[in-house]
CSV table of C-alpha atoms in Angstrom, one decimal:
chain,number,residue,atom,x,y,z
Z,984,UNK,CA,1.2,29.1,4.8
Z,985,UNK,CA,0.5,30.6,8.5
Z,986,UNK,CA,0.6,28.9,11.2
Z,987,UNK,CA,-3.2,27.6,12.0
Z,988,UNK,CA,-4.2,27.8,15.9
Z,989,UNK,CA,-2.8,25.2,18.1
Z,990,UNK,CA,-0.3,24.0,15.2
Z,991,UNK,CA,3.2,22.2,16.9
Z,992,UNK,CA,6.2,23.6,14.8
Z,993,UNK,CA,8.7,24.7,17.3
Z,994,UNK,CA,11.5,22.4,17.9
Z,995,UNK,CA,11.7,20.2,20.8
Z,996,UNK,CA,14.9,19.1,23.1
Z,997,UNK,CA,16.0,16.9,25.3
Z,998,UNK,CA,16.2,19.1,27.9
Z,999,UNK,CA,19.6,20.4,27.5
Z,1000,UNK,CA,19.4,21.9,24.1
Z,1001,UNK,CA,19.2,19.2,21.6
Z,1002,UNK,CA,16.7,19.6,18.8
Z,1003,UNK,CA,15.0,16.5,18.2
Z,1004,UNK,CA,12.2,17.9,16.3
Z,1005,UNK,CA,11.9,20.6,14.1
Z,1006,UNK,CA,9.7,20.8,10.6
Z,1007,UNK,CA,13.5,20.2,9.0
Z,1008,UNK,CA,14.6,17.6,10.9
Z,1009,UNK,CA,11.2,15.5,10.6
Z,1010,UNK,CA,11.2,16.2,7.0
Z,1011,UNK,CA,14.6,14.9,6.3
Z,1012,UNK,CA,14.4,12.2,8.8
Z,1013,UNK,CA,10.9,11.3,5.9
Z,1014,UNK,CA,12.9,12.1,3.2
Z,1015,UNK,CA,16.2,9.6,3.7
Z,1016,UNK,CA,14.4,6.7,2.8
Z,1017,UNK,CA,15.0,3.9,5.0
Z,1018,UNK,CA,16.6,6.1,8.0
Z,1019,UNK,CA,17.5,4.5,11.0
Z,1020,UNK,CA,16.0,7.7,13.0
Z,1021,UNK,CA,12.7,7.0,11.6
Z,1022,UNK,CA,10.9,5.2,14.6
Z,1023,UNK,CA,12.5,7.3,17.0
Z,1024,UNK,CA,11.3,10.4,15.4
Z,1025,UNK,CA,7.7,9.0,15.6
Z,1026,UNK,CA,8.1,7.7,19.0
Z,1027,UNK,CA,9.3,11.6,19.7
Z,1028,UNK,CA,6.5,13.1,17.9
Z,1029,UNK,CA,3.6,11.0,19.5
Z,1030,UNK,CA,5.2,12.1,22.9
Z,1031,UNK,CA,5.4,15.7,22.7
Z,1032,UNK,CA,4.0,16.8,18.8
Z,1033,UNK,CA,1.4,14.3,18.3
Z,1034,UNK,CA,-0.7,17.1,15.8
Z,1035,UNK,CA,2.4,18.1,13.7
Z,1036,UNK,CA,2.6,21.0,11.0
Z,1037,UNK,CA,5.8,20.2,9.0
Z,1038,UNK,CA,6.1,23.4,6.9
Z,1039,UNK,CA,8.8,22.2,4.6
Z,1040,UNK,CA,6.2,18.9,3.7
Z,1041,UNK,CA,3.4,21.2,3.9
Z,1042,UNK,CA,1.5,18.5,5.4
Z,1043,UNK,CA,-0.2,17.9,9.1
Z,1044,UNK,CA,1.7,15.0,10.5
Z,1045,UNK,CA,-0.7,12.8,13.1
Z,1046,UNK,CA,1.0,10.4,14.9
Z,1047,UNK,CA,-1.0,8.6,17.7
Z,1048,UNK,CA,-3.0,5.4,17.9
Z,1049,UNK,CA,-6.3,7.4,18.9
Z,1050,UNK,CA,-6.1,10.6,16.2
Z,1051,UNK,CA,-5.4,8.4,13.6
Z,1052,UNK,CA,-8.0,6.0,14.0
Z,1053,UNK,CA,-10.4,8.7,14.9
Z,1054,UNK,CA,-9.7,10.6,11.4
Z,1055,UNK,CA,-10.0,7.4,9.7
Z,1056,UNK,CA,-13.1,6.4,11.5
Z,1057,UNK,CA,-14.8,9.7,10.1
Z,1058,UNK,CA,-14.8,9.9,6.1
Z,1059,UNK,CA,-16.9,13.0,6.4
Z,1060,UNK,CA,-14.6,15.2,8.1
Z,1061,UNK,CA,-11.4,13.7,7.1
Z,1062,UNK,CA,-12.0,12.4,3.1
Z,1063,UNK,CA,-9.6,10.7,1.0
Z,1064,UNK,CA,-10.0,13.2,-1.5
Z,1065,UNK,CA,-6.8,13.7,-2.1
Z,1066,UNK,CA,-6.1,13.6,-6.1
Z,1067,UNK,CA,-6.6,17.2,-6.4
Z,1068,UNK,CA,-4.2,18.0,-4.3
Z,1069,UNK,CA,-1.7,15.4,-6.3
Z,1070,UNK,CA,-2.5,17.7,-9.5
Z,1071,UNK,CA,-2.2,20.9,-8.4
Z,1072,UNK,CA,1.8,20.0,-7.2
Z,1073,UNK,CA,2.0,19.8,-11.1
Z,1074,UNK,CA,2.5,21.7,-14.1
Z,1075,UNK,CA,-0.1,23.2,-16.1
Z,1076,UNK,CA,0.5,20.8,-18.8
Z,1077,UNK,CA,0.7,17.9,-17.0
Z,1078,UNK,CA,-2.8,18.9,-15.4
Z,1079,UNK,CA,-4.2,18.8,-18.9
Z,1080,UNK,CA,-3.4,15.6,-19.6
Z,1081,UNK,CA,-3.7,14.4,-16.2
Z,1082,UNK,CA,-7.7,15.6,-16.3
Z,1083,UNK,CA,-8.6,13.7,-19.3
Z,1084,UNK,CA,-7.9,10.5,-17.9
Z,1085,UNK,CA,-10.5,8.0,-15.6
Z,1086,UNK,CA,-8.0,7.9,-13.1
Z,1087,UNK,CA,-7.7,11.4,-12.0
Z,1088,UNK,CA,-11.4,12.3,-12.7
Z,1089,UNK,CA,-13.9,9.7,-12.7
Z,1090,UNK,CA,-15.6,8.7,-9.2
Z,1091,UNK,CA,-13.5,6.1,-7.9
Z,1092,UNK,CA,-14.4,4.1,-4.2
Z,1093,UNK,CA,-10.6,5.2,-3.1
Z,1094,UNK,CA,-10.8,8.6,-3.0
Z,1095,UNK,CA,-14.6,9.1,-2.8
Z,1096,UNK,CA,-17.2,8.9,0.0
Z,1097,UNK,CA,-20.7,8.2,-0.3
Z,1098,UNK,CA,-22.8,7.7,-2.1
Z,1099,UNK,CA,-20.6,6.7,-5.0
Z,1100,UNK,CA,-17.8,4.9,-2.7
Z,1101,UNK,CA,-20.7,2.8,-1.5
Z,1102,UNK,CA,-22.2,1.9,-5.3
Z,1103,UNK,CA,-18.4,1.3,-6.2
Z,1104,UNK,CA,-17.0,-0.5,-3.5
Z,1105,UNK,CA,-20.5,-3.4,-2.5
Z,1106,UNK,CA,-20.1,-5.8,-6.2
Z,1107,UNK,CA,-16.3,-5.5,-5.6
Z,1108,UNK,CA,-16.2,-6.5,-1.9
Z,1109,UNK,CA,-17.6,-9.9,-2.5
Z,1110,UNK,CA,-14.7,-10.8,-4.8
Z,1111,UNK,CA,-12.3,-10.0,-1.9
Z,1112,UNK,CA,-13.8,-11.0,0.9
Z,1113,UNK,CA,-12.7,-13.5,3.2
Z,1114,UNK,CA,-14.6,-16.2,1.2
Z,1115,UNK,CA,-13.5,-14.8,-1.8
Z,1116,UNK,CA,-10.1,-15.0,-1.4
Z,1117,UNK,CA,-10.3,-18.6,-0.2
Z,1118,UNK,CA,-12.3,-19.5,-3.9
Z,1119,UNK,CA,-9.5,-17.8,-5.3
Z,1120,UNK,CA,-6.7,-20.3,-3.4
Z,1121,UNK,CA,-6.2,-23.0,-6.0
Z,1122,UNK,CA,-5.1,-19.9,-8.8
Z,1123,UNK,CA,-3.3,-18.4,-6.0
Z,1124,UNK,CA,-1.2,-21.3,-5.4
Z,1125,UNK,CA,-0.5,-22.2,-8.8
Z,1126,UNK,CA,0.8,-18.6,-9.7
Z,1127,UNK,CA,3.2,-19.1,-6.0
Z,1128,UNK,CA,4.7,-22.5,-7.4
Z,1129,UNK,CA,5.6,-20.8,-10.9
Z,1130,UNK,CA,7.7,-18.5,-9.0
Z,1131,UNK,CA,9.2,-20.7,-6.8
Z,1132,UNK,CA,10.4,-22.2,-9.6
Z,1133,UNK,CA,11.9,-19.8,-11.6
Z,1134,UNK,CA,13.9,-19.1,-8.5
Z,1135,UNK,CA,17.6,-19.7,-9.5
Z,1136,UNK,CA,19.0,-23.4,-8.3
Z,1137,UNK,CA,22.0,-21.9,-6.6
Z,1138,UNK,CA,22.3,-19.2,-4.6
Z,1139,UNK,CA,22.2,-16.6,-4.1
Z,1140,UNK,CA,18.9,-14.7,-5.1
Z,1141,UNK,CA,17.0,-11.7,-4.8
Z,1142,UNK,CA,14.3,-12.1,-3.2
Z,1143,UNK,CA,12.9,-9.3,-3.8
Z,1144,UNK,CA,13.2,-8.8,-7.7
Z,1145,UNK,CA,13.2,-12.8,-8.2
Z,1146,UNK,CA,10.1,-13.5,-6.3
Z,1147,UNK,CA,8.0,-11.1,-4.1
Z,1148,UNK,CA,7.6,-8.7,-7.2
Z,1149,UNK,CA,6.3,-11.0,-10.1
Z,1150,UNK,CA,4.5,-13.2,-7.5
Z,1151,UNK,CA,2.3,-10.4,-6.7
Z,1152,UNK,CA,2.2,-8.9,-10.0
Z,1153,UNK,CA,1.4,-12.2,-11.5
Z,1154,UNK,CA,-1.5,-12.8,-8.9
Z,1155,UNK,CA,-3.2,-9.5,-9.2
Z,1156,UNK,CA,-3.2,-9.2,-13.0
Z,1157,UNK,CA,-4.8,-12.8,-13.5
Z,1158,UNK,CA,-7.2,-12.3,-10.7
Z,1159,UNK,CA,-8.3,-8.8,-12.6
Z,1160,UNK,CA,-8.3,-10.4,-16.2
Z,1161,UNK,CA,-5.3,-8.8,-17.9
Z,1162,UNK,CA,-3.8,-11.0,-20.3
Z,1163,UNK,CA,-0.5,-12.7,-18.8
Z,1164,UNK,CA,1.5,-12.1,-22.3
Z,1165,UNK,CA,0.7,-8.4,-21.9
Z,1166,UNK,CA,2.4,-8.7,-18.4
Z,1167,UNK,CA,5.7,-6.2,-19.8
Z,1168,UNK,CA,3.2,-3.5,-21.1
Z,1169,UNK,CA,1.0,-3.6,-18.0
Z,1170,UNK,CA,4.2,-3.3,-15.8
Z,1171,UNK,CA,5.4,-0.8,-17.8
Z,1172,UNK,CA,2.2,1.3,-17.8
Z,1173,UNK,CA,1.4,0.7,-14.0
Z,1174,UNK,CA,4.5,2.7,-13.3
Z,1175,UNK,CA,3.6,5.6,-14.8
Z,1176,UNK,CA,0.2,6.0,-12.1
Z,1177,UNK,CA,2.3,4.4,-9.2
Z,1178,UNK,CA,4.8,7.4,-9.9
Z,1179,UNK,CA,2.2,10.2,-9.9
Z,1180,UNK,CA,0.1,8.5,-6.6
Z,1181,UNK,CA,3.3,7.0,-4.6
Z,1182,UNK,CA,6.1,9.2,-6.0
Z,1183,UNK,CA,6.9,12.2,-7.9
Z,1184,UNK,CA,7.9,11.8,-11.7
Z,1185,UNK,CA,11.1,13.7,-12.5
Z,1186,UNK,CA,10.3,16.8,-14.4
Z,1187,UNK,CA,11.7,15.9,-17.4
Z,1188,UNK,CA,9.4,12.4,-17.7
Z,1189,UNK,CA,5.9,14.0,-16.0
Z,1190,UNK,CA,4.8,14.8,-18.9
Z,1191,UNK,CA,4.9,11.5,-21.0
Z,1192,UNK,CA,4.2,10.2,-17.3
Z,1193,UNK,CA,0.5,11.7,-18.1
Z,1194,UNK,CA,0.4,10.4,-22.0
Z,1195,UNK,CA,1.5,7.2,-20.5
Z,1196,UNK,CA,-1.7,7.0,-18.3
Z,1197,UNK,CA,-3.9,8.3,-21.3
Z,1198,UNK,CA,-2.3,4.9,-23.4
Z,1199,UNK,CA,-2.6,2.8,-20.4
Z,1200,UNK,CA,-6.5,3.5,-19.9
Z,1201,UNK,CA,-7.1,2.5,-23.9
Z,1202,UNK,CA,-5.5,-0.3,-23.4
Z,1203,UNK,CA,-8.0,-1.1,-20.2
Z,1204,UNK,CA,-10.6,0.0,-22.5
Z,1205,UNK,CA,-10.2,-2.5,-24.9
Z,1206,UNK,CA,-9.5,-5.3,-22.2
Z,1207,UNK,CA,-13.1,-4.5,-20.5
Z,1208,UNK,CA,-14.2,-4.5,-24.1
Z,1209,UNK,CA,-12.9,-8.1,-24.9
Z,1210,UNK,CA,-14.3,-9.2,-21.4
Z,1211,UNK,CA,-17.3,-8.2,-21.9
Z,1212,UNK,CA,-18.0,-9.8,-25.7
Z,1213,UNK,CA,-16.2,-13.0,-23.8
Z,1214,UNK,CA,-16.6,-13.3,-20.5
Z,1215,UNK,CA,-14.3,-15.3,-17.9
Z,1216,UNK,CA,-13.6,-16.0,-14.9
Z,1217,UNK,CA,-12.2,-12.6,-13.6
Z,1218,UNK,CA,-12.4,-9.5,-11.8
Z,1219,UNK,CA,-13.6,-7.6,-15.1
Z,1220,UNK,CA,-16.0,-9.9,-16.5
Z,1221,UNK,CA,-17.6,-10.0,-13.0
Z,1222,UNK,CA,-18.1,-6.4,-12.7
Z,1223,UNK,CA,-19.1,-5.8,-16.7
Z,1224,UNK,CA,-21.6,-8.7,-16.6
Z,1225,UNK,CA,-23.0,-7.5,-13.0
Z,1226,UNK,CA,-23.7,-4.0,-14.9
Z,1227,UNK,CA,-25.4,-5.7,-17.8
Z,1228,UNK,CA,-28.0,-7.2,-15.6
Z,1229,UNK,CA,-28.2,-4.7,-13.2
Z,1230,UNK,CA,-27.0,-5.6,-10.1
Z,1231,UNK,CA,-24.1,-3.0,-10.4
Z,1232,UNK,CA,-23.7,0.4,-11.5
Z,1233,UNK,CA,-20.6,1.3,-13.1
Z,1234,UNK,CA,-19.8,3.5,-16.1
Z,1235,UNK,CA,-16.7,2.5,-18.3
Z,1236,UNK,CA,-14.6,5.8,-17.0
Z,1237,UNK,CA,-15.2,4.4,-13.4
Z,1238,UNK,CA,-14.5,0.6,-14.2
Z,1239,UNK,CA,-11.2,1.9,-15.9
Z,1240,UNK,CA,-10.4,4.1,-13.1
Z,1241,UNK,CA,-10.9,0.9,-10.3
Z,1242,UNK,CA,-8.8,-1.3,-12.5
Z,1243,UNK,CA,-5.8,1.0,-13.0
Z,1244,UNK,CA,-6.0,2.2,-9.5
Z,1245,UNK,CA,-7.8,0.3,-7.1
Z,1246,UNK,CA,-7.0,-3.0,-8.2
Z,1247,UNK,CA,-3.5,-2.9,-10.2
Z,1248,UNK,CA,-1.6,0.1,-8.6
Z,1249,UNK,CA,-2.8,-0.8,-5.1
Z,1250,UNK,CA,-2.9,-4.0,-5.5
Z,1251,UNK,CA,0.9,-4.6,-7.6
Z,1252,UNK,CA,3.4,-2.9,-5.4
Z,1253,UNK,CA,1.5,-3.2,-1.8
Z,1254,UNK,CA,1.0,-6.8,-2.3
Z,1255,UNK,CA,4.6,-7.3,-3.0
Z,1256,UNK,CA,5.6,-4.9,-0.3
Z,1257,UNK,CA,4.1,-6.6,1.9
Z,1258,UNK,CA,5.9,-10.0,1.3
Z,1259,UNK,CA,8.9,-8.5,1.4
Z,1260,UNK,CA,8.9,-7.1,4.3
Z,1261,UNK,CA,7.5,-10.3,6.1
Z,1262,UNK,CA,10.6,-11.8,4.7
Z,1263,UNK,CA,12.8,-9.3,5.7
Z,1264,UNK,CA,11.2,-9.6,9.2
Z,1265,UNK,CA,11.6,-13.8,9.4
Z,1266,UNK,CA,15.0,-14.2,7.9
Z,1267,UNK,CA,16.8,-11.3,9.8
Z,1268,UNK,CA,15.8,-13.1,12.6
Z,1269,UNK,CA,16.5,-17.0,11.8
Z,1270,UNK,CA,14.1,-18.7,14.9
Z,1271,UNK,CA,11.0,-16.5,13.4
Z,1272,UNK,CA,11.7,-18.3,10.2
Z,1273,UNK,CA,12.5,-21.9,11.9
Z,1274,UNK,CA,9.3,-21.1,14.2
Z,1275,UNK,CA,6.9,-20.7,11.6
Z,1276,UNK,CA,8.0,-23.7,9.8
Z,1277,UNK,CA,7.7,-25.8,12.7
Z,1278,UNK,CA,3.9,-24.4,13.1
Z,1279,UNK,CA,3.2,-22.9,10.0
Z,1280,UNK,CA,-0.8,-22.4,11.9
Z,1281,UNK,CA,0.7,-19.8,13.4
Z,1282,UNK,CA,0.8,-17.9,10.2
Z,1283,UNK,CA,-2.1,-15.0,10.7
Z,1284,UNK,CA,-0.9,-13.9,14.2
Z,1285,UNK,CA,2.8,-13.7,12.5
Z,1286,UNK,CA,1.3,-11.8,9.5
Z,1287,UNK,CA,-0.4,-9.5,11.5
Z,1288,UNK,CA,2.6,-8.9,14.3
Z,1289,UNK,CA,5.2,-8.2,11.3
Z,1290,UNK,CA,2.9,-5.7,9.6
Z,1291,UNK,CA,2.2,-3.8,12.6
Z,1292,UNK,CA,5.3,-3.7,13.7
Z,1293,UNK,CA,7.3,-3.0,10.4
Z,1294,UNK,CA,4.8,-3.1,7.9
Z,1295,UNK,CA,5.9,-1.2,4.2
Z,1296,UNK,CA,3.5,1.6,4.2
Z,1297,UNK,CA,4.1,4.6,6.7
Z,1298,UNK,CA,0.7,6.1,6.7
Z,1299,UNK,CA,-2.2,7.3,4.8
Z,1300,UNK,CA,-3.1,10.7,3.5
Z,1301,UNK,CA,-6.5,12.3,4.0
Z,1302,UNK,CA,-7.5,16.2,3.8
Z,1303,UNK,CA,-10.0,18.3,6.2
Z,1304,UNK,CA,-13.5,19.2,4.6
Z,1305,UNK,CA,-14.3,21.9,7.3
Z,1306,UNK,CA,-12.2,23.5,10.2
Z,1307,UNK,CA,-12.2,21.1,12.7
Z,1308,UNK,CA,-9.9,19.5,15.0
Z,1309,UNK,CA,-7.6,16.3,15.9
Z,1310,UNK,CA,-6.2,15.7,19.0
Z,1311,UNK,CA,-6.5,19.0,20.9
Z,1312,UNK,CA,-5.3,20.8,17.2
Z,1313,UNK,CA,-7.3,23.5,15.7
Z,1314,UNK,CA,-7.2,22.2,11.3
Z,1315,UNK,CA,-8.0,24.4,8.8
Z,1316,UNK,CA,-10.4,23.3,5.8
Z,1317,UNK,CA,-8.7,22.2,3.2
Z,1318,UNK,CA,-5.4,21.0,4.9
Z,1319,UNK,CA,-3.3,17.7,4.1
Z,1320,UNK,CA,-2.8,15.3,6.5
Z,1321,UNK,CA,-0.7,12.3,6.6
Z,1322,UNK,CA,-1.9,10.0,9.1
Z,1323,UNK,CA,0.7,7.9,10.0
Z,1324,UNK,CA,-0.5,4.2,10.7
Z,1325,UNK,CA,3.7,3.3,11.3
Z,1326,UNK,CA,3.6,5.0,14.2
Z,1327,UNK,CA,-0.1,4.7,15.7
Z,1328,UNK,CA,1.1,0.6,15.6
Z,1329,UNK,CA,3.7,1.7,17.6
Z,1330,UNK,CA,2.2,3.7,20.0
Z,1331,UNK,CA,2.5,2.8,23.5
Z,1332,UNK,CA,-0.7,4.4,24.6
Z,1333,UNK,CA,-2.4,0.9,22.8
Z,1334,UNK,CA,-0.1,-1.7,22.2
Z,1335,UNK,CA,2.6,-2.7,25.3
Z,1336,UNK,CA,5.9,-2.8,24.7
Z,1337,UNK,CA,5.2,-2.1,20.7
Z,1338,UNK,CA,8.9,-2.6,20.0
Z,1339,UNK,CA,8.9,-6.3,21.0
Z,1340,UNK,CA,8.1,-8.9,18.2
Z,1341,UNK,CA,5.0,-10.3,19.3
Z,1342,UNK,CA,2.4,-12.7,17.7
Z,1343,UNK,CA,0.8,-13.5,21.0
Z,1344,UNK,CA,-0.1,-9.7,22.0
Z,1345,UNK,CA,-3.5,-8.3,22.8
Z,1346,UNK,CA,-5.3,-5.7,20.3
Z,1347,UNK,CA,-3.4,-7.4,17.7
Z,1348,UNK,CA,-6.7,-6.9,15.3
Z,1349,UNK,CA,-6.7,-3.4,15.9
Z,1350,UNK,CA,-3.2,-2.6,13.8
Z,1351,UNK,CA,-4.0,-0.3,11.5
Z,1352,UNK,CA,-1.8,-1.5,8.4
Z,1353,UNK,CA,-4.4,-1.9,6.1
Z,1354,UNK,CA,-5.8,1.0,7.6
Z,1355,UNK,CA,-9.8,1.3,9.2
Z,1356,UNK,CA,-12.9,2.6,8.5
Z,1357,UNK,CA,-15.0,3.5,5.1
Z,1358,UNK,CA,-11.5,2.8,2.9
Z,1359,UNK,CA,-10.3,-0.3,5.0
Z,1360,UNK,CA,-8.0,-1.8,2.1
Z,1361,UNK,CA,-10.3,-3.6,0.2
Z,1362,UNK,CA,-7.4,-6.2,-1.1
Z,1363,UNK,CA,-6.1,-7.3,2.5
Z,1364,UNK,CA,-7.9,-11.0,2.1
Z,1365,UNK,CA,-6.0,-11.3,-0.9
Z,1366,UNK,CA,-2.5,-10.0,0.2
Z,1367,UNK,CA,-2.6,-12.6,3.5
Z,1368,UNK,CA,-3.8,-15.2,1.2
Z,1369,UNK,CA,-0.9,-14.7,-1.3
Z,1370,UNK,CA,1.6,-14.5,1.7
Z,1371,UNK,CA,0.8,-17.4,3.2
Z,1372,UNK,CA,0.7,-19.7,-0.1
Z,1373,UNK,CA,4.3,-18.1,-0.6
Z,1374,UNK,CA,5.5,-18.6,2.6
Z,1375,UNK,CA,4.2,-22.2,2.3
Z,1376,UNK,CA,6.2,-22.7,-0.6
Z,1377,UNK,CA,9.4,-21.2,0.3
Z,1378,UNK,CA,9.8,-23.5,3.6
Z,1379,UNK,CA,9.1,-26.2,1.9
Z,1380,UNK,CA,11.2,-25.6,-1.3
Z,1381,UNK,CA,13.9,-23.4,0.4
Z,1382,UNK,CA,13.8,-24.2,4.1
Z,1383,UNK,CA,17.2,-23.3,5.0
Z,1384,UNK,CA,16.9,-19.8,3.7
Z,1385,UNK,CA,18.6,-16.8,5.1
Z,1386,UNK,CA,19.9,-13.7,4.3
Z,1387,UNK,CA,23.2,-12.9,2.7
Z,1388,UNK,CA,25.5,-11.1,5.8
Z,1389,UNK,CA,26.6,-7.8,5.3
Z,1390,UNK,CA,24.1,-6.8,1.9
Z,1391,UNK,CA,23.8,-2.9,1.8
Z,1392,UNK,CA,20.3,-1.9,2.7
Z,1393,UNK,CA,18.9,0.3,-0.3
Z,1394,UNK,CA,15.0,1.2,-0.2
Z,1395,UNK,CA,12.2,2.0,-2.4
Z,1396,UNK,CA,12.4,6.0,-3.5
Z,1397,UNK,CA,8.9,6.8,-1.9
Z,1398,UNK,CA,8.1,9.0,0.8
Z,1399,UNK,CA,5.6,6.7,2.2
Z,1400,UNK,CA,7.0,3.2,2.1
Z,1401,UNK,CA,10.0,2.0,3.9
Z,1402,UNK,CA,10.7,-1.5,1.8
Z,1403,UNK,CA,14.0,-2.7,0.7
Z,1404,UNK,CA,14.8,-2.8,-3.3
Z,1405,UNK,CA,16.5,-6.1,-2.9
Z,1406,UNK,CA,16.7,-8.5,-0.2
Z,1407,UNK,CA,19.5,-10.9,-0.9
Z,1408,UNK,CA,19.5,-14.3,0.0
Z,1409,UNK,CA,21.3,-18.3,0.1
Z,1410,UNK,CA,20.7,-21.7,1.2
């Protein structure tokens, strides 16, 4: 690919000859999951590269507070339409497969914009709103104190595998109406279209990877199915009984493609991403976990101060519908971006001294971790609700956590989170 007009792919030093940025170094630095050098390189990026074209990621890389929120402000130049692009990085075979599934083709409110974005997104919304998610507490709460208790009675544990994981998992498949004794097959399944959205399937599984998704939507089809003969009190009996009288519009290809990936593959790993790292941020330093159990009503402005600052998820990719441009950039039509929210919460230019730990900051709303604009994460009700019934739980059943000294550090394998596979801890 050329360079486009006004692209930044030149290295940059330090003045006496040191490259700190280069397409290589910026991809590797992306690449080592985990890396120490990763908010440096940002912070180095917003300051002299804020528009980057990495040629080995073959992506635009936008770094700063104002371009991102500006592209994710404005759905019409900048749409999520992006599960094209995820098909064409595979095999012709994989395509095939890949193309007669819901979740690659029909019109889904994540990757869509208007008209049907709006049609899909407005009977959903209610469920997860603010309100919503308070309805939802009592169900929350019980699914929080079954995992407490299957925590191990001496330490240490895992944190991580032991709790964060099937806490979320539990919540979100409940809430949506799968069956809690199919919880194995749905996990199982869910993996397969985490790997082809978050990931890349090794090329000797993509392939069963896409069968995988074909079994995993007639399973959905049959749950929708069952909900709809026998209604409960779930996600998928709400949205089939709001289409049988009208007050919603949804075809069975686009209710299958919101469950498997609106609701279970953004909804599993995220939500349990997120606790994770909140714990990760309070135990490695032991007064944030004393502070918040001495006033636990400072729980939202914690939440909210820990995502920005090291939330899981490094940024969001969108794609250019005409030539335009992005902070002082020239864009092609047609090119990839990855808008990285990581570093616009980070950036200097909105929030002071971003580095700092600080609940009490200005502009604290305005982090972009569950991102802004016409596909503002549509579960982020539901993931503060589910952190703060677990954090509940944890200081009062485990008070005197902390982490186990000296644990290696190993991180999820995808290019876009930064979230520990295990986060070992004792009492």
């Amino acid at each position: 690919m050329s360079e486009p007009t006004g692209a930044t792919t030149e290295p940059r030093t330090d003045g006496q000859g040191c490259p700190l940025l280069s397409s290589a170094s910026i991809a590797a630095t992306f690449l080592a999951h985990g890396s120490p050098q990763l908010y440096p390189v940002l912070k180095g990026m917003r300051d002299s590269a804020p528009v980057f074209f990495s040629e080995d990621l073959g992506l635009w890389i936008v770094t700063r507070y104002a371009d991102v929120s500006t592209a994710l402000k404005d759905a019409r130049r900048f749409p999520a339409s992006t599960r094209s692009v995820i098909m064409a990085s595979y095999p012709p075979d994989v395509r095939d497969v890949l193309r007669r599934t819901a979740t690659f083709t029909a019109a889904n409110m994540g990757f869509d914009g208007p008209p049907d974005h709006d049609r899909l997104r407005r009977p959903v919304a209610q469920y997860f709103s603010v309100r919503g998610a308070q309805r939802l507490e009592p169900r929350i709460r019980r699914t929080v104190r079954r995992g407490v208790a299957g925590l191990p009675d001496r330490p240490p544990t895992d944190l991580a595998r032991d709790f964060a994981r099937p806490v979320a998992e539990h919540v979100v498949a409940e809430l949506a109406g799968l069956p809690a004794e199919d919880h194995d097959l749905v996990v199982r399944h869910h993996r397969a279209v985490d790997a082809f959205f978050f990931g890349r399937p090794p090329a000797e599984l993509q392939l069963s990877y896409a069968h995988d998704v074909l079994e995993w939507e007639e399973y959905l089809a049959g749950i929708v199915a069952r909900r709809r003969a026998r209604p409960r009190d779930d996600l998928i009996s709400l949205l089939t009984r709001k289409t049988a009288e009208g007050h919603a519009r949804y075809s069975d290809p686009e209710l299958i493609s919101l469950l498997s990936f609106d609701v279970v593959t953004a909804g599993f790993r995220p939500t349990g991403f997120a606790l994770v790292a909140l714990l990760h941020a309070l135990l490695a330093e032991p007064g944030r976990w004393d502070g918040l159990r001495q006033d636990f009503a400072s729980f939202d402005a914690v939440f909210h101060e820990i995502l920005r600052h090291s939330g899981p998820a490094l940024g969001v990719f969108r794609t250019t519908a005409e030539d335009t441009e992005l902070g002082g950039v020239r864009l092609p039509a047609g090119a990839s971006l990855w808008l990285m929210t990581a570093s616009a919460n980070r950036d200097e230019r909105r929030f002071a001294e971003p580095d700092v730990h600080d609940p009490g900051r200005a502009h604290l709303t305005s982090s972009l971790h569950f991102s802004q604009g016409l596909h503002r994460c549509l579960g982020a009700n539901l993931a503060r609700t589910v952190a703060r019934e677990a954090l509940a739980a944890l200081l009062r059943h485990r008070p005197g956590l902390r982490l186990v000294p000296g644990q290696r550090w190993e991180y999820e394998p995808s290019i876009n989170v930064v979230a520990p596979t295990r986060l070992l801890a004792t009492w």
